[in-house]
């Protein structure tokens, strides 16, 4: 086994030699920084965030989205003017000339360029509500038991009437089943459209870079 999982990596254990206040920016190594989540007493085990977006001070001047930022330990600000071994991350949002703060993506890679995400048009849904055409299943109440009287003519007429009534019930059930089949087909078509709509939304989210 080459590696054993230890922790997620958004935060690291840290024991300072002097007290640290919540929000203090700490230089860990060249171009690697942490931000104290809470106060940490001297020589006490604490925790530093090493990833995430933080609001920090900036000097006068506009900062573009994705600009490389350097930590000025004297002014306690992030600036675009390079400082040796002080690269701290990128601007997570543009900041104007007069803005006092900038959003810092802590320890973001300084390799390559970063483009601001483009707003994506909302996909138009193709699915629509399905109005069922079928009602409750018909109750077969037309047919009735035949009482045999023993008289051939009377019994024959009663049987014929019962058969005709049963035929009417069967016809009603077949009509209902046909309507139900139509509704099931409409629902299946709509489900396919919903799947297409979901795929379109996922494609927009991927284009916007929200997830891969």
C-alpha atoms as a printed R data frame, in Angstrom:
    type eleno elety resid chain resno       x       y       z
1   ATOM     1    CA   UNK     A     1   0.000   0.000   0.000
2   ATOM     2    CA   UNK     A     2   1.501   3.311  -1.117
3   ATOM     3    CA   UNK     A     3  -0.898   5.674   0.671
4   ATOM     4    CA   UNK     A     4  -3.451   5.676   3.484
5   ATOM     5    CA   UNK     A     5  -6.216   8.297   3.539
6   ATOM     6    CA   UNK     A     6  -5.620  10.791   6.355
7   ATOM     7    CA   UNK     A     7  -7.991  13.754   5.941
8   ATOM     8    CA   UNK     A     8  -9.902  15.718   3.320
9   ATOM     9    CA   UNK     A     9  -7.253  18.413   2.944
10  ATOM    10    CA   UNK     A    10  -9.289  21.623   3.142
11  ATOM    11    CA   UNK     A    11  -7.792  22.196   6.592
12  ATOM    12    CA   UNK     A    12  -4.516  21.250   8.243
13  ATOM    13    CA   UNK     A    13  -3.465  20.833  11.864
14  ATOM    14    CA   UNK     A    14  -1.315  23.714  13.052
15  ATOM    15    CA   UNK     A    15   0.497  24.459  16.307
16  ATOM    16    CA   UNK     A    16   1.751  28.072  16.437
17  ATOM    17    CA   UNK     A    17   4.693  29.213  18.529
18  ATOM    18    CA   UNK     A    18   2.801  32.433  19.327
19  ATOM    19    CA   UNK     A    19  -0.920  33.086  19.666
20  ATOM    20    CA   UNK     A    20  -2.940  33.349  16.448
21  ATOM    21    CA   UNK     A    21  -6.274  35.137  16.049
22  ATOM    22    CA   UNK     A    22  -9.241  33.911  14.016
23  ATOM    23    CA   UNK     A    23  -8.872  35.132  10.439
24  ATOM    24    CA   UNK     A    24  -5.112  35.608  10.619
25  ATOM    25    CA   UNK     A    25  -3.265  34.754   7.401
26  ATOM    26    CA   UNK     A    26  -0.373  32.398   8.107
27  ATOM    27    CA   UNK     A    27   2.572  31.674   5.816
28  ATOM    28    CA   UNK     A    28   3.226  27.927   5.953
29  ATOM    29    CA   UNK     A    29   5.821  27.505   3.224
30  ATOM    30    CA   UNK     A    30   6.828  29.457   0.136
31  ATOM    31    CA   UNK     A    31   3.608  30.269  -1.760
32  ATOM    32    CA   UNK     A    32   1.490  28.125   0.574
33  ATOM    33    CA   UNK     A    33  -0.823  29.767   3.082
34  ATOM    34    CA   UNK     A    34  -3.397  29.071   5.737
35  ATOM    35    CA   UNK     A    35  -6.148  31.063   7.432
36  ATOM    36    CA   UNK     A    36  -6.930  30.491  11.101
37  ATOM    37    CA   UNK     A    37 -10.540  29.428  11.583
38  ATOM    38    CA   UNK     A    38 -10.508  30.163  15.316
39  ATOM    39    CA   UNK     A    39  -8.164  31.677  17.857
40  ATOM    40    CA   UNK     A    40  -5.206  29.391  18.588
41  ATOM    41    CA   UNK     A    41  -3.150  29.794  21.745
42  ATOM    42    CA   UNK     A    42   0.628  29.589  21.595
43  ATOM    43    CA   UNK     A    43   1.885  25.984  21.443
44  ATOM    44    CA   UNK     A    44  -1.696  24.661  21.247
45  ATOM    45    CA   UNK     A    45  -2.959  22.444  18.442
46  ATOM    46    CA   UNK     A    46  -5.333  24.284  16.142
47  ATOM    47    CA   UNK     A    47  -6.533  24.241  12.572
48  ATOM    48    CA   UNK     A    48  -5.856  26.319   9.462
49  ATOM    49    CA   UNK     A    49  -7.998  26.462   6.329
50  ATOM    50    CA   UNK     A    50  -5.833  25.922   3.252
51  ATOM    51    CA   UNK     A    51  -8.643  26.044   0.692
52  ATOM    52    CA   UNK     A    52 -11.773  28.106   0.187
53  ATOM    53    CA   UNK     A    53 -12.736  31.663  -0.727
54  ATOM    54    CA   UNK     A    54 -11.988  34.473   1.735
55  ATOM    55    CA   UNK     A    55 -12.687  38.205   1.738
56  ATOM    56    CA   UNK     A    56  -9.395  40.047   2.269
57  ATOM    57    CA   UNK     A    57  -8.252  43.641   2.042
58  ATOM    58    CA   UNK     A    58  -6.808  45.095  -1.163
59  ATOM    59    CA   UNK     A    59  -5.021  48.310  -2.156
60  ATOM    60    CA   UNK     A    60  -6.560  50.875  -4.505
61  ATOM    61    CA   UNK     A    61  -6.941  49.703  -8.080
62  ATOM    62    CA   UNK     A    62  -9.160  47.307  -9.990
63  ATOM    63    CA   UNK     A    63  -8.547  43.568  -9.831
64  ATOM    64    CA   UNK     A    64  -9.813  41.291 -12.602
65  ATOM    65    CA   UNK     A    65 -11.458  37.938 -12.010
66  ATOM    66    CA   UNK     A    66  -8.787  35.235 -11.876
67  ATOM    67    CA   UNK     A    67  -5.912  37.674 -11.302
68  ATOM    68    CA   UNK     A    68  -2.879  36.309  -9.465
69  ATOM    69    CA   UNK     A    69  -2.724  37.690  -5.928
70  ATOM    70    CA   UNK     A    70   0.222  38.105  -3.573
71  ATOM    71    CA   UNK     A    71   0.042  38.597   0.179
72  ATOM    72    CA   UNK     A    72   1.644  41.740   1.535
73  ATOM    73    CA   UNK     A    73   2.484  40.905   5.144
74  ATOM    74    CA   UNK     A    74   3.075  44.582   5.968
75  ATOM    75    CA   UNK     A    75  -0.243  45.974   4.712
76  ATOM    76    CA   UNK     A    76  -2.199  42.756   5.402
77  ATOM    77    CA   UNK     A    77  -3.653  42.969   1.907
78  ATOM    78    CA   UNK     A    78  -3.744  40.911  -1.273
79  ATOM    79    CA   UNK     A    79  -2.241  42.703  -4.245
80  ATOM    80    CA   UNK     A    80  -1.559  41.987  -7.906
81  ATOM    81    CA   UNK     A    81   2.000  43.335  -7.765
82  ATOM    82    CA   UNK     A    82   4.239  40.258  -7.399
83  ATOM    83    CA   UNK     A    83   6.124  39.636  -4.161
84  ATOM    84    CA   UNK     A    84   8.716  36.856  -3.972
85  ATOM    85    CA   UNK     A    85   7.415  33.698  -2.289
86  ATOM    86    CA   UNK     A    86   4.126  35.416  -1.440
87  ATOM    87    CA   UNK     A    87   1.724  34.082  -4.069
88  ATOM    88    CA   UNK     A    88  -1.478  33.328  -2.138
89  ATOM    89    CA   UNK     A    89  -4.155  32.551  -4.742
90  ATOM    90    CA   UNK     A    90  -6.441  34.061  -7.354
91  ATOM    91    CA   UNK     A    91  -9.214  36.622  -7.349
92  ATOM    92    CA   UNK     A    92 -12.489  34.691  -7.128
93  ATOM    93    CA   UNK     A    93 -14.399  37.765  -8.353
94  ATOM    94    CA   UNK     A    94 -13.540  41.073  -9.954
95  ATOM    95    CA   UNK     A    95 -13.021  44.047  -7.612
96  ATOM    96    CA   UNK     A    96 -13.359  47.725  -8.509
97  ATOM    97    CA   UNK     A    97 -10.917  50.577  -8.002
98  ATOM    98    CA   UNK     A    98 -12.555  51.787  -4.805
99  ATOM    99    CA   UNK     A    99 -13.443  48.385  -3.343
100 ATOM   100    CA   UNK     A   100 -11.761  47.804  -0.011
101 ATOM   101    CA   UNK     A   101 -11.842  44.012  -0.329
102 ATOM   102    CA   UNK     A   102 -11.362  41.257  -2.866
103 ATOM   103    CA   UNK     A   103 -12.498  37.642  -2.791
104 ATOM   104    CA   UNK     A   104  -9.461  35.383  -2.586
105 ATOM   105    CA   UNK     A   105  -9.459  31.758  -3.752
106 ATOM   106    CA   UNK     A   106  -6.844  30.603  -1.265
107 ATOM   107    CA   UNK     A   107  -3.920  28.598  -2.699
108 ATOM   108    CA   UNK     A   108  -5.552  28.372  -6.136
109 ATOM   109    CA   UNK     A   109  -3.154  27.229  -8.852
110 ATOM   110    CA   UNK     A   110  -1.187  29.973 -10.583
111 ATOM   111    CA   UNK     A   111  -0.778  27.889 -13.741
112 ATOM   112    CA   UNK     A   112  -2.863  28.789 -16.778
113 ATOM   113    CA   UNK     A   113  -5.578  31.370 -17.250
114 ATOM   114    CA   UNK     A   114  -8.994  31.551 -15.639
115 ATOM   115    CA   UNK     A   115 -12.129  32.719 -17.415
116 ATOM   116    CA   UNK     A   116 -15.211  33.997 -15.660
117 ATOM   117    CA   UNK     A   117 -18.126  31.569 -15.976
118 ATOM   118    CA   UNK     A   118 -20.617  32.602 -18.647
119 ATOM   119    CA   UNK     A   119 -24.304  32.738 -17.859
120 ATOM   120    CA   UNK     A   120 -26.218  30.019 -19.669
121 ATOM   121    CA   UNK     A   121 -29.681  30.414 -21.138
122 ATOM   122    CA   UNK     A   122 -32.338  28.481 -19.298
123 ATOM   123    CA   UNK     A   123 -33.368  25.447 -21.374
124 ATOM   124    CA   UNK     A   124 -37.001  25.513 -22.443
125 ATOM   125    CA   UNK     A   125 -38.843  22.473 -21.087
126 ATOM   126    CA   UNK     A   126 -40.472  20.282 -23.708
127 ATOM   127    CA   UNK     A   127 -42.535  18.191 -21.314
128 ATOM   128    CA   UNK     A   128 -46.104  19.201 -20.552
129 ATOM   129    CA   UNK     A   129 -48.796  18.077 -18.173
130 ATOM   130    CA   UNK     A   130 -50.710  15.031 -19.334
131 ATOM   131    CA   UNK     A   131 -54.480  15.236 -18.969
132 ATOM   132    CA   UNK     A   132 -55.832  11.706 -18.562
133 ATOM   133    CA   UNK     A   133 -58.740  10.764 -20.798
134 ATOM   134    CA   UNK     A   134 -59.680   7.644 -18.896
135 ATOM   135    CA   UNK     A   135 -61.957   7.647 -15.895
136 ATOM   136    CA   UNK     A   136 -62.619   4.998 -13.323
137 ATOM   137    CA   UNK     A   137 -63.029   1.468 -14.628
138 ATOM   138    CA   UNK     A   138 -66.679   0.744 -15.528
139 ATOM   139    CA   UNK     A   139 -68.684  -1.350 -13.129
140 ATOM   140    CA   UNK     A   140 -70.254  -4.331 -14.853
141 ATOM   141    CA   UNK     A   141 -73.831  -3.883 -13.670
142 ATOM   142    CA   UNK     A   142 -75.756  -4.526 -16.867
143 ATOM   143    CA   UNK     A   143 -75.739  -8.303 -16.678
144 ATOM   144    CA   UNK     A   144 -77.815 -10.179 -14.136
145 ATOM   145    CA   UNK     A   145 -78.224 -13.753 -13.043
146 ATOM   146    CA   UNK     A   146 -80.739 -15.668 -15.102
147 ATOM   147    CA   UNK     A   147 -83.550 -17.342 -13.208
148 ATOM   148    CA   UNK     A   148 -84.534 -20.523 -14.991
149 ATOM   149    CA   UNK     A   149 -88.294 -20.948 -14.980
150 ATOM   150    CA   UNK     A   150 -88.412 -24.202 -16.860
151 ATOM   151    CA   UNK     A   151 -90.256 -22.614 -19.751
152 ATOM   152    CA   UNK     A   152 -88.042 -22.834 -22.788
153 ATOM   153    CA   UNK     A   153 -89.229 -19.661 -24.479
154 ATOM   154    CA   UNK     A   154 -88.994 -17.574 -21.326
155 ATOM   155    CA   UNK     A   155 -85.589 -18.990 -20.362
156 ATOM   156    CA   UNK     A   156 -84.246 -18.492 -23.883
157 ATOM   157    CA   UNK     A   157 -85.298 -14.840 -23.866
158 ATOM   158    CA   UNK     A   158 -83.704 -14.317 -20.427
159 ATOM   159    CA   UNK     A   159 -80.432 -15.908 -21.537
160 ATOM   160    CA   UNK     A   160 -80.330 -13.765 -24.665
161 ATOM   161    CA   UNK     A   161 -80.924 -10.622 -22.619
162 ATOM   162    CA   UNK     A   162 -78.149 -11.586 -20.189
163 ATOM   163    CA   UNK     A   163 -75.721 -12.289 -23.040
164 ATOM   164    CA   UNK     A   164 -76.476  -8.923 -24.627
165 ATOM   165    CA   UNK     A   165 -75.978  -7.196 -21.276
166 ATOM   166    CA   UNK     A   166 -72.630  -8.953 -20.831
167 ATOM   167    CA   UNK     A   167 -71.605  -7.846 -24.300
168 ATOM   168    CA   UNK     A   168 -72.384  -4.250 -23.335
169 ATOM   169    CA   UNK     A   169 -70.206  -4.605 -20.227
170 ATOM   170    CA   UNK     A   170 -67.340  -6.101 -22.238
171 ATOM   171    CA   UNK     A   171 -67.598  -3.288 -24.800
172 ATOM   172    CA   UNK     A   172 -67.472  -0.674 -22.026
173 ATOM   173    CA   UNK     A   173 -64.423  -2.333 -20.484
174 ATOM   174    CA   UNK     A   174 -62.660  -2.521 -23.859
175 ATOM   175    CA   UNK     A   175 -63.375   1.173 -24.459
176 ATOM   176    CA   UNK     A   176 -61.955   2.024 -21.028
177 ATOM   177    CA   UNK     A   177 -58.883  -0.148 -21.649
178 ATOM   178    CA   UNK     A   178 -58.284   1.625 -24.964
179 ATOM   179    CA   UNK     A   179 -58.422   5.028 -23.277
180 ATOM   180    CA   UNK     A   180 -56.067   3.786 -20.549
181 ATOM   181    CA   UNK     A   181 -53.626   2.578 -23.212
182 ATOM   182    CA   UNK     A   182 -53.721   6.022 -24.841
183 ATOM   183    CA   UNK     A   183 -52.986   7.700 -21.496
184 ATOM   184    CA   UNK     A   184 -50.091   5.329 -20.800
185 ATOM   185    CA   UNK     A   185 -48.641   6.166 -24.207
186 ATOM   186    CA   UNK     A   186 -48.955   9.902 -23.485
187 ATOM   187    CA   UNK     A   187 -47.273   9.457 -20.107
188 ATOM   188    CA   UNK     A   188 -44.427   7.467 -21.669
189 ATOM   189    CA   UNK     A   189 -43.911  10.202 -24.272
190 ATOM   190    CA   UNK     A   190 -43.877  12.840 -21.547
191 ATOM   191    CA   UNK     A   191 -41.360  10.871 -19.479
192 ATOM   192    CA   UNK     A   192 -39.058  10.753 -22.498
193 ATOM   193    CA   UNK     A   193 -39.411  14.527 -22.863
194 ATOM   194    CA   UNK     A   194 -38.611  14.992 -19.164
195 ATOM   195    CA   UNK     A   195 -35.457  12.901 -19.645
196 ATOM   196    CA   UNK     A   196 -34.510  15.149 -22.575
197 ATOM   197    CA   UNK     A   197 -35.127  18.257 -20.430
198 ATOM   198    CA   UNK     A   198 -32.938  16.889 -17.621
199 ATOM   199    CA   UNK     A   199 -30.178  16.111 -20.124
200 ATOM   200    CA   UNK     A   200 -30.404  19.679 -21.473
201 ATOM   201    CA   UNK     A   201 -30.144  21.136 -17.952
202 ATOM   202    CA   UNK     A   202 -27.133  18.932 -17.149
203 ATOM   203    CA   UNK     A   203 -25.465  20.036 -20.389
204 ATOM   204    CA   UNK     A   204 -25.984  23.704 -19.439
205 ATOM   205    CA   UNK     A   205 -24.532  23.098 -15.969
206 ATOM   206    CA   UNK     A   206 -21.490  21.392 -17.485
207 ATOM   207    CA   UNK     A   207 -21.013  24.264 -19.935
208 ATOM   208    CA   UNK     A   208 -21.183  26.706 -17.026
209 ATOM   209    CA   UNK     A   209 -18.498  24.668 -15.259
210 ATOM   210    CA   UNK     A   210 -20.685  23.960 -12.236
211 ATOM   211    CA   UNK     A   211 -19.871  20.273 -12.381
212 ATOM   212    CA   UNK     A   212 -18.205  17.820 -14.714
